[in-house]
């Protein structure tokens, strides 16, 4: 086993350097089916899939259900639950000498997310609509046992590691501007969204357009830049450039 140690260490160091790239690119696909129960109530089923590592690695898929209530003209209240299956990134810890200490490969794990939201909007006479959405979300990651490689001389080899359960609350604040003309084919939009958990952890900038094909069918395309801040190593993600597409069926 000793003769392979230098090769394993070099491979791990090369892999770790590659993960330090400043940003990555990915694909984001979204689908939604919305049912209007009345003028004030609606329910929706949503799903999405995203990639990372410059489109080469599956990052996450999710499915969720939610509902909205519109008590007055310019205000919507919402609640929802989402099941997320995430491909957690690999993690490498190093000794003081810079030699790898432990390596945890990437693995798939489930998370549960609950959310509450309020969205206020105002439409100007020139068809420009501005909206502010405040969303509180709580994400729970269950405990999971995974394998990791130990480079320590006395414990060299694979071992089991219990990754403890974890819950996290975040406030998401999104400001959006869109051109919302009735019966128009295109609805261009731009938004900025801040993720806050005692400090700003993520900022999302999105630019795109909806294509209102018919009353029931809407397609969308967008570009999104995700700027990361103040994120712990346990939740590490690089800055991301997303190309996105979505479909919504309303009935």
PDB file of N, CA and C in Angstrom, residues 28 30 50 133 172-178 187-195 202-210 220-227 240-246:
ATOM      1  N   UNK A  28     -29.832  24.832 -16.118  1.00  0.00           N
ATOM      2  CA  UNK A  28     -30.952  24.802 -15.174  1.00  0.00           C
ATOM      3  C   UNK A  28     -32.246  24.646 -15.960  1.00  0.00           C
ATOM      4  N   UNK A  30     -36.466  23.944 -15.622  1.00  0.00           N
ATOM      5  CA  UNK A  30     -37.580  24.050 -14.683  1.00  0.00           C
ATOM      6  C   UNK A  30     -38.891  23.700 -15.372  1.00  0.00           C
ATOM      7  N   UNK A  50     -30.539  20.649 -12.351  1.00  0.00           N
ATOM      8  CA  UNK A  50     -29.423  21.530 -12.657  1.00  0.00           C
ATOM      9  C   UNK A  50     -28.112  20.756 -12.716  1.00  0.00           C
ATOM     10  N   UNK A 133     -40.356  40.204  -3.438  1.00  0.00           N
ATOM     11  CA  UNK A 133     -40.760  38.962  -2.777  1.00  0.00           C
ATOM     12  C   UNK A 133     -39.842  38.678  -1.596  1.00  0.00           C
ATOM     13  N   UNK A 172     -34.842  35.026   1.802  1.00  0.00           N
ATOM     14  CA  UNK A 172     -34.537  35.343   0.413  1.00  0.00           C
ATOM     15  C   UNK A 172     -35.355  36.570  -0.002  1.00  0.00           C
ATOM     16  N   UNK A 173     -34.666  37.616  -0.420  1.00  0.00           N
ATOM     17  CA  UNK A 173     -35.321  38.872  -0.829  1.00  0.00           C
ATOM     18  C   UNK A 173     -35.070  39.077  -2.315  1.00  0.00           C
ATOM     19  N   UNK A 174     -36.144  39.101  -3.104  1.00  0.00           N
ATOM     20  CA  UNK A 174     -36.004  39.241  -4.566  1.00  0.00           C
ATOM     21  C   UNK A 174     -36.732  40.480  -5.070  1.00  0.00           C
ATOM     22  N   UNK A 175     -36.004  41.311  -5.794  1.00  0.00           N
ATOM     23  CA  UNK A 175     -36.583  42.473  -6.475  1.00  0.00           C
ATOM     24  C   UNK A 175     -36.584  42.184  -7.966  1.00  0.00           C
ATOM     25  N   UNK A 176     -37.746  42.309  -8.600  1.00  0.00           N
ATOM     26  CA  UNK A 176     -37.869  41.973 -10.023  1.00  0.00           C
ATOM     27  C   UNK A 176     -38.591  43.071 -10.784  1.00  0.00           C
ATOM     28  N   UNK A 177     -38.120  43.306 -12.001  1.00  0.00           N
ATOM     29  CA  UNK A 177     -38.754  44.249 -12.925  1.00  0.00           C
ATOM     30  C   UNK A 177     -39.072  43.486 -14.203  1.00  0.00           C
ATOM     31  N   UNK A 178     -40.297  43.660 -14.727  1.00  0.00           N
ATOM     32  CA  UNK A 178     -40.676  42.978 -15.965  1.00  0.00           C
ATOM     33  C   UNK A 178     -41.596  43.861 -16.803  1.00  0.00           C
ATOM     34  N   UNK A 187     -42.450  38.551 -22.397  1.00  0.00           N
ATOM     35  CA  UNK A 187     -42.449  39.251 -21.111  1.00  0.00           C
ATOM     36  C   UNK A 187     -41.016  39.255 -20.573  1.00  0.00           C
ATOM     37  N   UNK A 188     -40.185  40.212 -20.983  1.00  0.00           N
ATOM     38  CA  UNK A 188     -38.805  40.274 -20.501  1.00  0.00           C
ATOM     39  C   UNK A 188     -38.771  40.615 -19.006  1.00  0.00           C
ATOM     40  N   UNK A 189     -37.776  40.104 -18.305  1.00  0.00           N
ATOM     41  CA  UNK A 189     -37.669  40.370 -16.869  1.00  0.00           C
ATOM     42  C   UNK A 189     -36.201  40.389 -16.435  1.00  0.00           C
ATOM     43  N   UNK A 190     -35.959  41.065 -15.328  1.00  0.00           N
ATOM     44  CA  UNK A 190     -34.646  41.093 -14.690  1.00  0.00           C
ATOM     45  C   UNK A 190     -34.861  41.116 -13.191  1.00  0.00           C
ATOM     46  N   UNK A 191     -34.009  40.407 -12.457  1.00  0.00           N
ATOM     47  CA  UNK A 191     -34.189  40.354 -11.004  1.00  0.00           C
ATOM     48  C   UNK A 191     -32.852  40.213 -10.303  1.00  0.00           C
ATOM     49  N   UNK A 192     -32.849  40.590  -9.032  1.00  0.00           N
ATOM     50  CA  UNK A 192     -31.718  40.349  -8.143  1.00  0.00           C
ATOM     51  C   UNK A 192     -32.283  39.780  -6.845  1.00  0.00           C
ATOM     52  N   UNK A 193     -31.659  38.729  -6.328  1.00  0.00           N
ATOM     53  CA  UNK A 193     -32.162  38.047  -5.140  1.00  0.00           C
ATOM     54  C   UNK A 193     -31.025  37.830  -4.152  1.00  0.00           C
ATOM     55  N   UNK A 194     -31.266  38.184  -2.876  1.00  0.00           N
ATOM     56  CA  UNK A 194     -30.273  38.051  -1.817  1.00  0.00           C
ATOM     57  C   UNK A 194     -30.681  36.939  -0.859  1.00  0.00           C
ATOM     58  N   UNK A 195     -29.726  36.056  -0.533  1.00  0.00           N
ATOM     59  CA  UNK A 195     -29.925  35.003   0.457  1.00  0.00           C
ATOM     60  C   UNK A 195     -29.234  35.443   1.735  1.00  0.00           C
ATOM     61  N   UNK A 202     -25.466  34.641  -0.571  1.00  0.00           N
ATOM     62  CA  UNK A 202     -25.585  34.397  -2.005  1.00  0.00           C
ATOM     63  C   UNK A 202     -26.375  35.538  -2.637  1.00  0.00           C
ATOM     64  N   UNK A 203     -25.957  35.959  -3.845  1.00  0.00           N
ATOM     65  CA  UNK A 203     -26.707  36.945  -4.610  1.00  0.00           C
ATOM     66  C   UNK A 203     -26.920  36.369  -6.006  1.00  0.00           C
ATOM     67  N   UNK A 204     -28.174  36.366  -6.459  1.00  0.00           N
ATOM     68  CA  UNK A 204     -28.513  35.852  -7.789  1.00  0.00           C
ATOM     69  C   UNK A 204     -28.971  36.995  -8.679  1.00  0.00           C
ATOM     70  N   UNK A 205     -28.356  37.094  -9.856  1.00  0.00           N
ATOM     71  CA  UNK A 205     -28.750  38.068 -10.867  1.00  0.00           C
ATOM     72  C   UNK A 205     -29.307  37.288 -12.056  1.00  0.00           C
ATOM     73  N   UNK A 206     -30.547  37.613 -12.458  1.00  0.00           N
ATOM     74  CA  UNK A 206     -31.209  36.863 -13.521  1.00  0.00           C
ATOM     75  C   UNK A 206     -31.750  37.812 -14.580  1.00  0.00           C
ATOM     76  N   UNK A 207     -31.558  37.444 -15.830  1.00  0.00           N
ATOM     77  CA  UNK A 207     -32.054  38.216 -16.971  1.00  0.00           C
ATOM     78  C   UNK A 207     -32.641  37.242 -17.986  1.00  0.00           C
ATOM     79  N   UNK A 208     -33.910  37.468 -18.390  1.00  0.00           N
ATOM     80  CA  UNK A 208     -34.523  36.536 -19.327  1.00  0.00           C
ATOM     81  C   UNK A 208     -35.857  37.028 -19.834  1.00  0.00           C
ATOM     82  N   UNK A 209     -36.628  36.117 -20.388  1.00  0.00           N
ATOM     83  CA  UNK A 209     -37.945  36.469 -20.924  1.00  0.00           C
ATOM     84  C   UNK A 209     -38.857  35.252 -20.924  1.00  0.00           C
ATOM     85  N   UNK A 210     -40.134  35.498 -20.659  1.00  0.00           N
ATOM     86  CA  UNK A 210     -41.171  34.488 -20.839  1.00  0.00           C
ATOM     87  C   UNK A 210     -41.726  34.606 -22.253  1.00  0.00           C
ATOM     88  N   UNK A 220     -39.873  29.834 -21.023  1.00  0.00           N
ATOM     89  CA  UNK A 220     -38.965  30.900 -20.597  1.00  0.00           C
ATOM     90  C   UNK A 220     -37.522  30.494 -20.852  1.00  0.00           C
ATOM     91  N   UNK A 221     -36.677  31.499 -21.097  1.00  0.00           N
ATOM     92  CA  UNK A 221     -35.237  31.310 -21.195  1.00  0.00           C
ATOM     93  C   UNK A 221     -34.585  32.413 -20.373  1.00  0.00           C
ATOM     94  N   UNK A 222     -33.446  32.102 -19.754  1.00  0.00           N
ATOM     95  CA  UNK A 222     -32.799  33.109 -18.920  1.00  0.00           C
ATOM     96  C   UNK A 222     -31.327  32.786 -18.709  1.00  0.00           C
ATOM     97  N   UNK A 223     -30.601  33.813 -18.294  1.00  0.00           N
ATOM     98  CA  UNK A 223     -29.213  33.671 -17.843  1.00  0.00           C
ATOM     99  C   UNK A 223     -29.177  34.088 -16.378  1.00  0.00           C
ATOM    100  N   UNK A 224     -28.431  33.351 -15.575  1.00  0.00           N
ATOM    101  CA  UNK A 224     -28.342  33.668 -14.141  1.00  0.00           C
ATOM    102  C   UNK A 224     -26.886  33.583 -13.678  1.00  0.00           C
ATOM    103  N   UNK A 225     -26.457  34.625 -12.960  1.00  0.00           N
ATOM    104  CA  UNK A 225     -25.145  34.598 -12.310  1.00  0.00           C
ATOM    105  C   UNK A 225     -25.363  34.507 -10.812  1.00  0.00           C
ATOM    106  N   UNK A 226     -24.716  33.534 -10.192  1.00  0.00           N
ATOM    107  CA  UNK A 226     -24.863  33.296  -8.756  1.00  0.00           C
ATOM    108  C   UNK A 226     -23.547  33.649  -8.070  1.00  0.00           C
ATOM    109  N   UNK A 227     -23.575  34.691  -7.268  1.00  0.00           N
ATOM    110  CA  UNK A 227     -22.389  35.235  -6.612  1.00  0.00           C
ATOM    111  C   UNK A 227     -22.390  34.806  -5.151  1.00  0.00           C
ATOM    112  N   UNK A 240     -21.515  30.730  -9.924  1.00  0.00           N
ATOM    113  CA  UNK A 240     -22.074  29.926 -11.014  1.00  0.00           C
ATOM    114  C   UNK A 240     -22.664  30.802 -12.107  1.00  0.00           C
ATOM    115  N   UNK A 241     -22.482  30.370 -13.358  1.00  0.00           N
ATOM    116  CA  UNK A 241     -23.150  30.948 -14.529  1.00  0.00           C
ATOM    117  C   UNK A 241     -24.130  29.885 -15.034  1.00  0.00           C
ATOM    118  N   UNK A 242     -25.431  30.211 -14.989  1.00  0.00           N
ATOM    119  CA  UNK A 242     -26.446  29.263 -15.430  1.00  0.00           C
ATOM    120  C   UNK A 242     -27.098  29.724 -16.727  1.00  0.00           C
ATOM    121  N   UNK A 243     -27.303  28.782 -17.629  1.00  0.00           N
ATOM    122  CA  UNK A 243     -28.213  28.962 -18.749  1.00  0.00           C
ATOM    123  C   UNK A 243     -29.471  28.180 -18.402  1.00  0.00           C
ATOM    124  N   UNK A 244     -30.624  28.845 -18.452  1.00  0.00           N
ATOM    125  CA  UNK A 244     -31.831  28.202 -17.976  1.00  0.00           C
ATOM    126  C   UNK A 244     -32.969  28.212 -18.971  1.00  0.00           C
ATOM    127  N   UNK A 245     -33.848  27.245 -18.821  1.00  0.00           N
ATOM    128  CA  UNK A 245     -35.062  27.168 -19.642  1.00  0.00           C
ATOM    129  C   UNK A 245     -36.170  26.604 -18.769  1.00  0.00           C
ATOM    130  N   UNK A 246     -37.396  27.090 -18.995  1.00  0.00           N
ATOM    131  CA  UNK A 246     -38.519  26.637 -18.192  1.00  0.00           C
ATOM    132  C   UNK A 246     -39.786  26.489 -18.999  1.00  0.00           C
TER     133      UNK A 246
END
